[in-house]
Short mmCIF file of C-alpha atoms in Angstrom, two decimals:
data_model
loop_
_atom_site.label_atom_id
_atom_site.label_comp_id
_atom_site.label_asym_id
_atom_site.label_seq_id
_atom_site.Cartn_x
_atom_site.Cartn_y
_atom_site.Cartn_z
CA UNK O 66 114.46 82.72 99.63
CA UNK O 67 117.94 81.55 98.65
CA UNK O 68 120.31 84.19 97.41
CA UNK O 69 124.03 84.15 98.09
CA UNK O 70 124.30 87.88 98.63
CA UNK O 71 120.91 88.53 100.17
CA UNK O 72 119.35 85.39 101.57
CA UNK O 73 116.21 87.21 102.66
CA UNK O 74 114.99 88.36 99.27
CA UNK O 75 113.98 86.07 96.49
CA UNK O 76 116.76 85.61 93.98
CA UNK O 77 114.35 86.29 91.14
CA UNK O 78 113.15 89.68 92.38
CA UNK O 79 114.49 92.45 90.23
CA UNK O 80 115.99 95.59 91.74
CA UNK O 81 113.64 98.36 90.61
CA UNK O 82 113.35 102.11 91.10
CA UNK O 83 111.13 103.77 93.70
CA UNK O 84 110.06 106.72 91.58
CA UNK O 85 109.22 104.45 88.63
CA UNK O 86 107.14 102.15 90.86
CA UNK O 87 105.43 105.11 92.56
CA UNK O 88 104.54 106.54 89.16
CA UNK O 89 103.12 103.16 88.14
CA UNK O 90 101.05 103.06 91.33
CA UNK O 91 99.67 106.59 90.93
CA UNK O 92 98.74 105.85 87.30
CA UNK O 93 96.43 103.08 88.54
CA UNK O 94 94.52 105.30 90.97
CA UNK O 95 91.18 106.24 89.40
CA UNK O 96 88.88 106.44 92.43
CA UNK O 97 90.39 109.09 94.72
CA UNK O 98 92.28 106.43 96.67
CA UNK O 99 94.10 107.80 99.73
CA UNK O 100 97.89 107.41 99.70
CA UNK O 101 100.06 107.92 102.78
CA UNK O 102 103.73 108.54 102.02
CA UNK O 103 106.19 107.60 104.76
CA UNK O 104 108.93 109.83 106.12
CA UNK O 105 111.56 110.79 103.55
CA UNK O 106 111.98 109.33 100.11
CA UNK O 107 108.66 107.50 99.84
CA UNK O 108 106.72 110.73 100.26
CA UNK O 109 109.18 112.73 98.13
CA UNK O 110 108.61 110.36 95.21
CA UNK O 111 104.86 110.33 95.87
CA UNK O 112 104.90 114.11 95.53
CA UNK O 113 107.12 113.94 92.44
CA UNK O 114 104.76 111.46 90.81
CA UNK O 115 102.15 114.23 90.71
CA UNK O 116 100.41 115.72 93.72
CA UNK O 117 96.90 114.51 94.45
CA UNK O 118 94.60 115.96 97.14
CA UNK O 119 94.25 112.45 98.57
CA UNK O 120 97.99 112.23 99.34
CA UNK O 121 99.35 112.60 102.87
CA UNK O 122 103.05 113.36 103.38
CA UNK O 123 104.86 112.71 106.65
CA UNK O 124 107.46 114.98 108.24
CA UNK O 125 108.69 112.72 111.02
CA UNK O 126 107.21 110.02 113.25
CA UNK O 127 109.24 107.38 111.40
CA UNK O 128 107.36 104.10 111.07
CA UNK O 129 103.84 105.50 111.33
CA UNK O 130 102.82 105.47 107.64
CA UNK O 131 101.03 102.13 108.06
CA UNK O 132 99.27 103.07 111.32
CA UNK O 133 98.14 106.43 109.86
CA UNK O 134 96.86 104.64 106.76
CA UNK O 135 95.08 102.10 108.97
CA UNK O 136 93.28 104.96 110.72
CA UNK O 137 92.19 106.42 107.39
CA UNK O 138 91.05 102.98 106.23
CA UNK O 139 88.96 102.49 109.37
CA UNK O 140 87.43 105.95 109.04
CA UNK O 141 86.56 105.53 105.37
CA UNK O 142 85.91 101.84 104.69
CA UNK O 143 84.62 102.46 101.16
CA UNK O 144 87.78 104.26 100.03
CA UNK O 145 90.92 102.33 99.07
CA UNK O 146 93.92 103.35 101.17
CA UNK O 147 97.54 102.71 100.21
CA UNK O 148 100.60 103.32 102.36
CA UNK O 149 104.17 103.67 101.11
CA UNK O 150 106.89 102.81 103.59
CA UNK O 151 110.61 102.17 103.56
CA UNK O 152 112.13 99.02 105.02
CA UNK O 153 113.98 100.94 107.74
CA UNK O 154 110.80 102.74 108.79
CA UNK O 155 108.79 99.53 108.91
CA UNK O 156 111.39 97.97 111.21
CA UNK O 157 110.65 100.71 113.73
CA UNK O 158 107.01 99.69 113.96
CA UNK O 159 106.73 96.02 112.99
CA UNK O 160 103.99 95.52 115.58
CA UNK O 161 101.56 97.46 113.40
CA UNK O 162 101.48 94.52 110.98
CA UNK O 163 99.87 92.41 113.70
CA UNK O 164 97.31 95.12 114.46
CA UNK O 165 96.44 95.45 110.76
CA UNK O 166 96.18 91.69 110.33
CA UNK O 167 93.91 91.43 113.38
CA UNK O 168 91.56 94.15 112.11
CA UNK O 169 91.85 92.98 108.48
CA UNK O 170 90.54 96.13 106.79
CA UNK O 171 89.64 95.10 103.24
CA UNK O 172 90.55 98.50 101.81
CA UNK O 173 94.19 98.77 102.97
CA UNK O 174 97.31 98.01 100.92
CA UNK O 175 100.81 98.27 102.36
CA UNK O 176 103.79 98.85 100.06
CA UNK O 177 107.38 98.53 101.25
CA UNK O 178 110.19 100.02 99.19
CA UNK O 179 113.13 97.91 100.33
CA UNK O 180 116.69 98.93 99.54
CA UNK O 181 118.15 97.57 102.77
CA UNK O 182 119.56 100.94 103.79
CA UNK O 183 118.62 104.02 105.74
CA UNK O 184 119.01 105.94 102.51
CA UNK O 185 118.14 109.43 103.66
CA UNK O 186 120.47 109.46 106.67
CA UNK O 187 123.62 108.29 104.94
CA UNK O 188 122.79 104.89 103.49
CA UNK O 189 123.74 102.80 106.50
CA UNK O 190 122.45 99.23 106.15
CA UNK O 191 119.36 98.34 108.17
CA UNK O 192 119.60 95.44 110.62
CA UNK O 193 117.19 93.57 108.34
CA UNK O 194 119.26 94.04 105.20
CA UNK O 195 120.76 90.58 105.08
CA UNK O 196 118.71 88.61 107.58
CA UNK O 197 115.00 89.47 107.52
CA UNK O 198 112.43 88.79 104.83
CA UNK O 199 109.78 91.50 105.16
CA UNK O 200 107.18 89.51 103.25
CA UNK O 201 107.72 86.51 105.50
CA UNK O 202 107.34 88.80 108.52
CA UNK O 203 104.06 90.18 107.14
CA UNK O 204 102.79 86.67 106.46
CA UNK O 205 103.83 85.61 109.94
CA UNK O 206 101.86 88.52 111.37
CA UNK O 207 98.77 87.26 109.58
CA UNK O 208 98.87 89.18 106.29
CA UNK O 209 98.77 85.96 104.28
CA UNK O 210 98.40 87.55 100.85
CA UNK O 211 101.69 89.46 101.04
CA UNK O 212 104.20 89.10 98.23
CA UNK O 213 107.45 90.31 96.69
CA UNK O 214 107.10 92.01 93.33
CA UNK O 215 109.33 90.08 90.94
CA UNK O 216 109.59 92.92 88.41
CA UNK O 217 107.67 95.97 87.22
CA UNK O 218 104.97 93.96 85.48
CA UNK O 219 104.49 91.87 88.60
CA UNK O 220 104.27 95.05 90.70
CA UNK O 221 101.56 96.37 88.36
CA UNK O 222 99.68 93.09 88.69
CA UNK O 223 99.96 93.01 92.48
CA UNK O 224 98.69 96.61 92.72
CA UNK O 225 95.85 95.84 90.33
CA UNK O 226 94.79 92.88 92.47
CA UNK O 227 95.18 94.83 95.72
CA UNK O 228 92.84 97.57 94.52
CA UNK O 229 89.94 95.12 94.47
CA UNK O 230 91.09 92.85 97.31
CA UNK O 231 88.97 91.87 100.29
CA UNK O 232 91.90 91.40 102.65
CA UNK O 233 94.80 93.70 103.47
CA UNK O 234 98.15 92.73 102.04
CA UNK O 235 101.74 93.89 101.86
CA UNK O 236 103.62 94.29 98.60
CA UNK O 237 107.40 94.53 98.89
CA UNK O 238 109.69 95.71 96.13
CA UNK O 239 113.46 95.65 96.01
CA UNK O 240 114.63 99.08 94.96
CA UNK O 241 117.91 100.79 94.16
CA UNK O 242 119.47 103.63 96.12
CA UNK O 243 118.69 106.42 93.64
CA UNK O 244 117.62 109.65 95.34
CA UNK O 245 114.01 110.77 95.20
CA UNK O 246 112.81 112.61 92.09
CA UNK O 247 111.61 115.66 94.02
CA UNK O 248 111.09 117.13 97.46
CA UNK O 249 107.69 117.57 99.09
CA UNK O 250 106.92 121.08 100.41
CA UNK O 251 106.98 120.78 104.18
CA UNK O 252 104.04 122.73 105.54
CA UNK O 253 102.29 120.31 107.89
CA UNK O 254 99.03 122.18 108.35
CA UNK O 255 98.70 122.70 104.60
CA UNK O 256 99.45 119.01 103.99
CA UNK O 257 96.86 117.90 106.55
CA UNK O 258 94.18 120.35 105.50
CA UNK O 259 94.52 119.49 101.78
CA UNK O 260 94.35 115.81 102.67
CA UNK O 261 91.12 116.29 104.65
CA UNK O 262 89.62 118.26 101.77
CA UNK O 263 90.77 115.49 99.42
CA UNK O 264 89.05 112.89 101.60
CA UNK O 265 85.82 114.89 101.68
CA UNK O 266 86.04 115.49 105.43
CA UNK O 267 86.36 119.25 104.95
CA UNK O 268 85.18 121.48 102.14
CA UNK O 269 87.70 123.72 100.42
CA UNK O 270 87.32 127.37 101.32
CA UNK F 293 71.84 113.49 123.50
CA UNK F 294 68.32 113.26 124.94
CA UNK F 295 68.82 109.63 125.88
CA UNK F 296 72.11 110.50 127.57
CA UNK F 297 70.43 113.26 129.59
CA UNK F 298 67.72 110.91 130.82
CA UNK F 299 70.03 108.24 132.07
CA UNK F 300 71.06 108.16 135.73
CA UNK F 301 74.24 110.06 136.41
CA UNK F 302 77.16 107.62 136.48
CA UNK F 303 79.04 107.49 139.73
CA UNK F 304 82.13 105.57 138.69
CA UNK F 305 85.05 107.12 136.81
CA UNK F 306 85.06 104.59 133.98
CA UNK F 307 81.35 105.03 133.38
CA UNK F 308 81.83 108.78 133.21
CA UNK F 309 84.65 108.37 130.71
CA UNK F 310 82.67 105.84 128.67
CA UNK F 311 79.59 108.03 128.29
CA UNK F 312 81.51 111.29 127.81
CA UNK F 313 83.58 109.81 124.98
CA UNK F 314 80.29 108.68 123.47
CA UNK F 315 78.67 112.08 123.87
CA UNK F 316 81.53 113.57 121.87
CA UNK F 317 81.16 110.95 119.15
CA UNK F 318 84.56 109.40 119.84
CA UNK F 319 83.98 106.02 118.26
CA UNK F 320 87.51 104.68 117.82
CA UNK F 321 89.29 103.62 120.99
CA UNK F 322 92.67 101.96 120.78
CA UNK F 323 94.81 101.09 123.73
CA UNK F 324 97.90 99.45 125.10
CA UNK F 325 96.61 97.65 128.17
CA UNK F 326 96.80 98.72 131.78
CA UNK F 327 95.27 96.96 134.76
CA UNK F 328 93.53 100.06 136.08
CA UNK F 329 91.88 100.65 132.69
CA UNK F 330 90.56 97.08 132.43
CA UNK F 331 86.99 97.91 133.44
CA UNK F 332 86.82 100.81 130.98
CA UNK F 333 88.30 98.72 128.16
CA UNK F 334 85.84 95.91 128.87
CA UNK F 335 82.83 98.24 128.87
CA UNK F 336 83.94 99.95 125.66
CA UNK F 337 84.41 96.58 123.95
CA UNK F 338 80.91 95.59 125.07
CA UNK F 339 79.33 98.72 123.56
CA UNK F 340 78.75 98.40 119.79
CA UNK F 341 78.98 102.20 119.47
CA UNK F 342 82.77 101.87 119.74
CA UNK F 343 85.40 100.34 117.49
CA UNK F 344 87.90 99.19 120.11
CA UNK F 345 91.12 97.25 119.74
CA UNK F 346 94.60 96.88 121.23
CA UNK F 347 97.60 98.35 119.43
CA UNK F 348 101.09 96.91 119.72
CA UNK F 349 102.58 100.21 120.84
CA UNK F 350 101.41 103.66 121.90
CA UNK F 351 103.07 105.45 118.96
CA UNK F 352 101.21 103.18 116.61
CA UNK F 353 97.93 103.90 118.42
CA UNK F 354 98.54 107.64 118.03
CA UNK F 355 99.23 107.17 114.31
CA UNK F 356 96.00 105.22 113.89
CA UNK F 357 93.89 107.79 115.72
CA UNK F 358 95.56 110.63 113.78
CA UNK F 359 94.77 108.97 110.46
CA UNK F 360 91.23 108.23 111.57
CA UNK F 361 90.63 111.85 112.55
CA UNK F 362 91.85 113.06 109.16
CA UNK F 363 89.43 110.57 107.63
CA UNK F 364 86.52 111.91 109.66
CA UNK F 365 86.42 109.47 112.58
CA UNK F 366 87.17 110.67 116.11
CA UNK F 367 89.31 108.52 118.37
CA UNK F 368 91.10 108.30 121.69
CA UNK F 369 94.17 106.43 122.93
CA UNK F 370 94.27 104.75 126.34
CA UNK F 371 97.63 104.01 127.92
CA UNK F 372 99.60 103.98 131.14
CA UNK F 373 102.42 106.32 132.19
CA UNK F 374 105.24 104.24 130.73
CA UNK F 375 103.38 104.17 127.40
CA UNK F 376 103.14 107.94 127.33
CA UNK F 377 106.92 108.05 127.78
CA UNK F 378 107.38 106.49 124.34
CA UNK F 379 105.47 109.28 122.59
CA UNK F 380 107.69 112.39 122.52
CA UNK F 381 108.74 112.02 118.88
CA UNK F 382 105.24 111.23 117.65
CA UNK F 383 103.74 114.18 119.49
CA UNK F 384 106.43 116.58 118.28
CA UNK F 385 106.54 115.45 114.65
CA UNK F 386 102.97 114.35 113.91
CA UNK F 387 100.31 115.46 116.39
CA UNK F 388 101.50 119.01 117.09
CA UNK F 389 102.75 120.22 113.70
CA UNK F 390 99.75 118.77 111.83
CA UNK F 391 97.37 120.13 114.50
CA UNK F 392 95.58 116.91 115.39
CA UNK F 393 93.13 116.87 118.33
CA UNK F 394 94.54 113.76 119.97
CA UNK F 395 92.71 112.60 123.10
CA UNK F 396 95.09 110.73 125.42
CA UNK F 397 93.84 108.98 128.55
CA UNK F 398 96.80 108.11 130.76
CA UNK F 399 96.45 105.87 133.79
CA UNK F 400 99.05 107.20 136.21
CA UNK F 401 101.56 104.68 137.56
CA UNK F 402 104.64 105.49 139.57
CA UNK F 403 103.12 107.53 142.35
CA UNK F 404 101.18 107.11 145.64
CA UNK F 405 102.60 103.83 146.83
CA UNK F 406 104.38 102.62 143.71
CA UNK F 407 106.69 99.66 144.33
CA UNK F 408 108.49 99.63 140.99
CA UNK F 409 111.38 102.10 140.87
CA UNK F 410 111.33 102.07 137.05
CA UNK F 411 107.71 103.21 137.09
CA UNK F 412 108.43 106.04 139.55
CA UNK F 413 111.19 107.44 137.35
CA UNK F 414 109.12 107.17 134.17
CA UNK F 415 106.22 108.92 135.91
CA UNK F 416 108.45 111.91 136.70
CA UNK F 417 109.16 112.42 132.99
CA UNK F 418 105.50 112.73 131.99
CA UNK F 419 104.57 116.26 133.06
CA UNK F 420 107.91 117.78 131.99
CA UNK F 421 107.39 116.30 128.51
CA UNK F 422 103.83 117.64 128.37
CA UNK F 423 105.03 121.05 129.61
CA UNK F 424 107.95 121.23 127.19
CA UNK F 425 105.61 120.59 124.26
CA UNK F 426 102.98 122.97 125.71
CA UNK F 427 100.36 120.21 125.61
CA UNK F 428 97.16 120.78 127.59
CA UNK F 429 96.92 118.25 130.41
CA UNK F 430 94.77 117.71 133.48
CA UNK F 431 95.17 115.33 136.34
CA UNK F 432 91.83 113.97 137.47
CA UNK F 433 91.75 113.21 141.19
CA UNK F 434 88.06 113.73 142.14
CA UNK F 435 84.92 112.08 140.90
CA UNK F 436 82.83 115.25 141.23
CA UNK F 437 85.12 117.15 138.84
CA UNK F 438 85.78 114.32 136.44
CA UNK F 439 82.94 114.69 133.95
CA UNK F 440 83.62 118.42 133.67
CA UNK F 441 87.34 117.81 133.02
CA UNK F 442 86.73 115.12 130.42
CA UNK F 443 83.93 116.99 128.65
CA UNK F 444 85.70 120.34 128.47
CA UNK F 445 89.07 118.81 127.56
CA UNK F 446 87.62 116.97 124.59
CA UNK F 447 85.65 120.04 123.55
CA UNK F 448 88.80 122.19 123.68
CA UNK F 449 90.98 119.64 121.88
CA UNK F 450 88.55 119.42 118.98
CA UNK F 451 87.92 123.17 118.80
CA UNK F 452 91.60 124.11 118.91
CA UNK F 453 92.89 121.08 116.96
CA UNK F 454 95.37 120.38 119.72
CA UNK F 455 96.17 117.29 121.80
CA UNK F 456 95.13 116.82 125.41
CA UNK F 457 96.27 114.37 128.08
CA UNK F 458 93.79 113.29 130.74
CA UNK F 459 95.87 111.84 133.55
CA UNK F 460 93.90 109.49 135.78
CA UNK F 461 95.39 109.76 139.28
CA UNK F 462 95.20 106.83 141.71
CA UNK F 463 93.18 109.27 143.84
CA UNK F 464 90.42 108.88 141.22
CA UNK F 465 90.82 105.28 140.14
CA UNK F 466 92.19 103.64 143.26
CA UNK F 467 95.27 102.89 141.21
CA UNK F 468 96.96 99.52 141.03
CA UNK F 469 96.39 97.32 144.02
CA UNK F 470 99.84 96.55 145.32
CA UNK F 471 100.90 93.55 147.29
CA UNK F 472 101.31 94.37 150.98
#
């Protein structure tokens, strides 16, 4: 919690890369886990990490990755649900952390890719960049198991634990400002329909 | 359905809404509170058929219900007029393009004796927003039409994968009781 340049992020957390971490996450998914990618780079890298029918990609509605994932988690309590969100997006909808903590769905994991900037709109710093600790916010909202990933190995370990957890938790990772590794095709109906087929709600036809 | 048909016909708006949501298997109800909706929220919480909880903001509630629908669970969002006013971006970038049958129940503030100027102005933005996005909406004013409006609106929303707003007029609910 003490860092001369960034007092809000642990001094010992390494700056990692979003695409690398997303690839590590996807590699651990063996049970058709649902993954909701937030607006912009989080869903671009989710796509680039290899499309899965259980992936949902957002086009807008900044800040709603966690609420959408909560809805999926409530609808399908036996499926693990993971949401990828940026720090700027989360700031738009911090209240959802309280809702998630109150409901405490065992099958929901929240991942925040934190580079302290609104990367996709011109890299302006977020208001939280130097003052707000996202993990502390999550813990304050009632998500007690939340943690910063210290490095890639720690991220792998936190994901591994989350996939068998009985309480929701937030995992935050400091990331660099490298652009996403790909761009998700933007056909909303196709995205939604494939997702519903992937979740077994609809049959492919 | 048989049990529902045998029960006495409800005569109060919130009972009609409660049992019609149930008939359409809408199990998830999330809301941002409103005084007029209190009785409905209380009765839904008391019925184990429903999963009911407050959300911190209306956009969030819409995100939750959208995700739930994609996961196979039908839901509805309860809010008041000022809450609807926060939704334009979410409707235009999530609900409409992804074709999600969002059921919105909006308790109408800002009209018929409103004392709060802020509420009156917000109220006047609601129908223009719904019109500009071509969202189906109905204002319920009469008890004898209410079940038909709720039933058919939900049926249409699900069948066409499109949102609907059910606006509860003070003419139906009695509205907020204002100080004299």
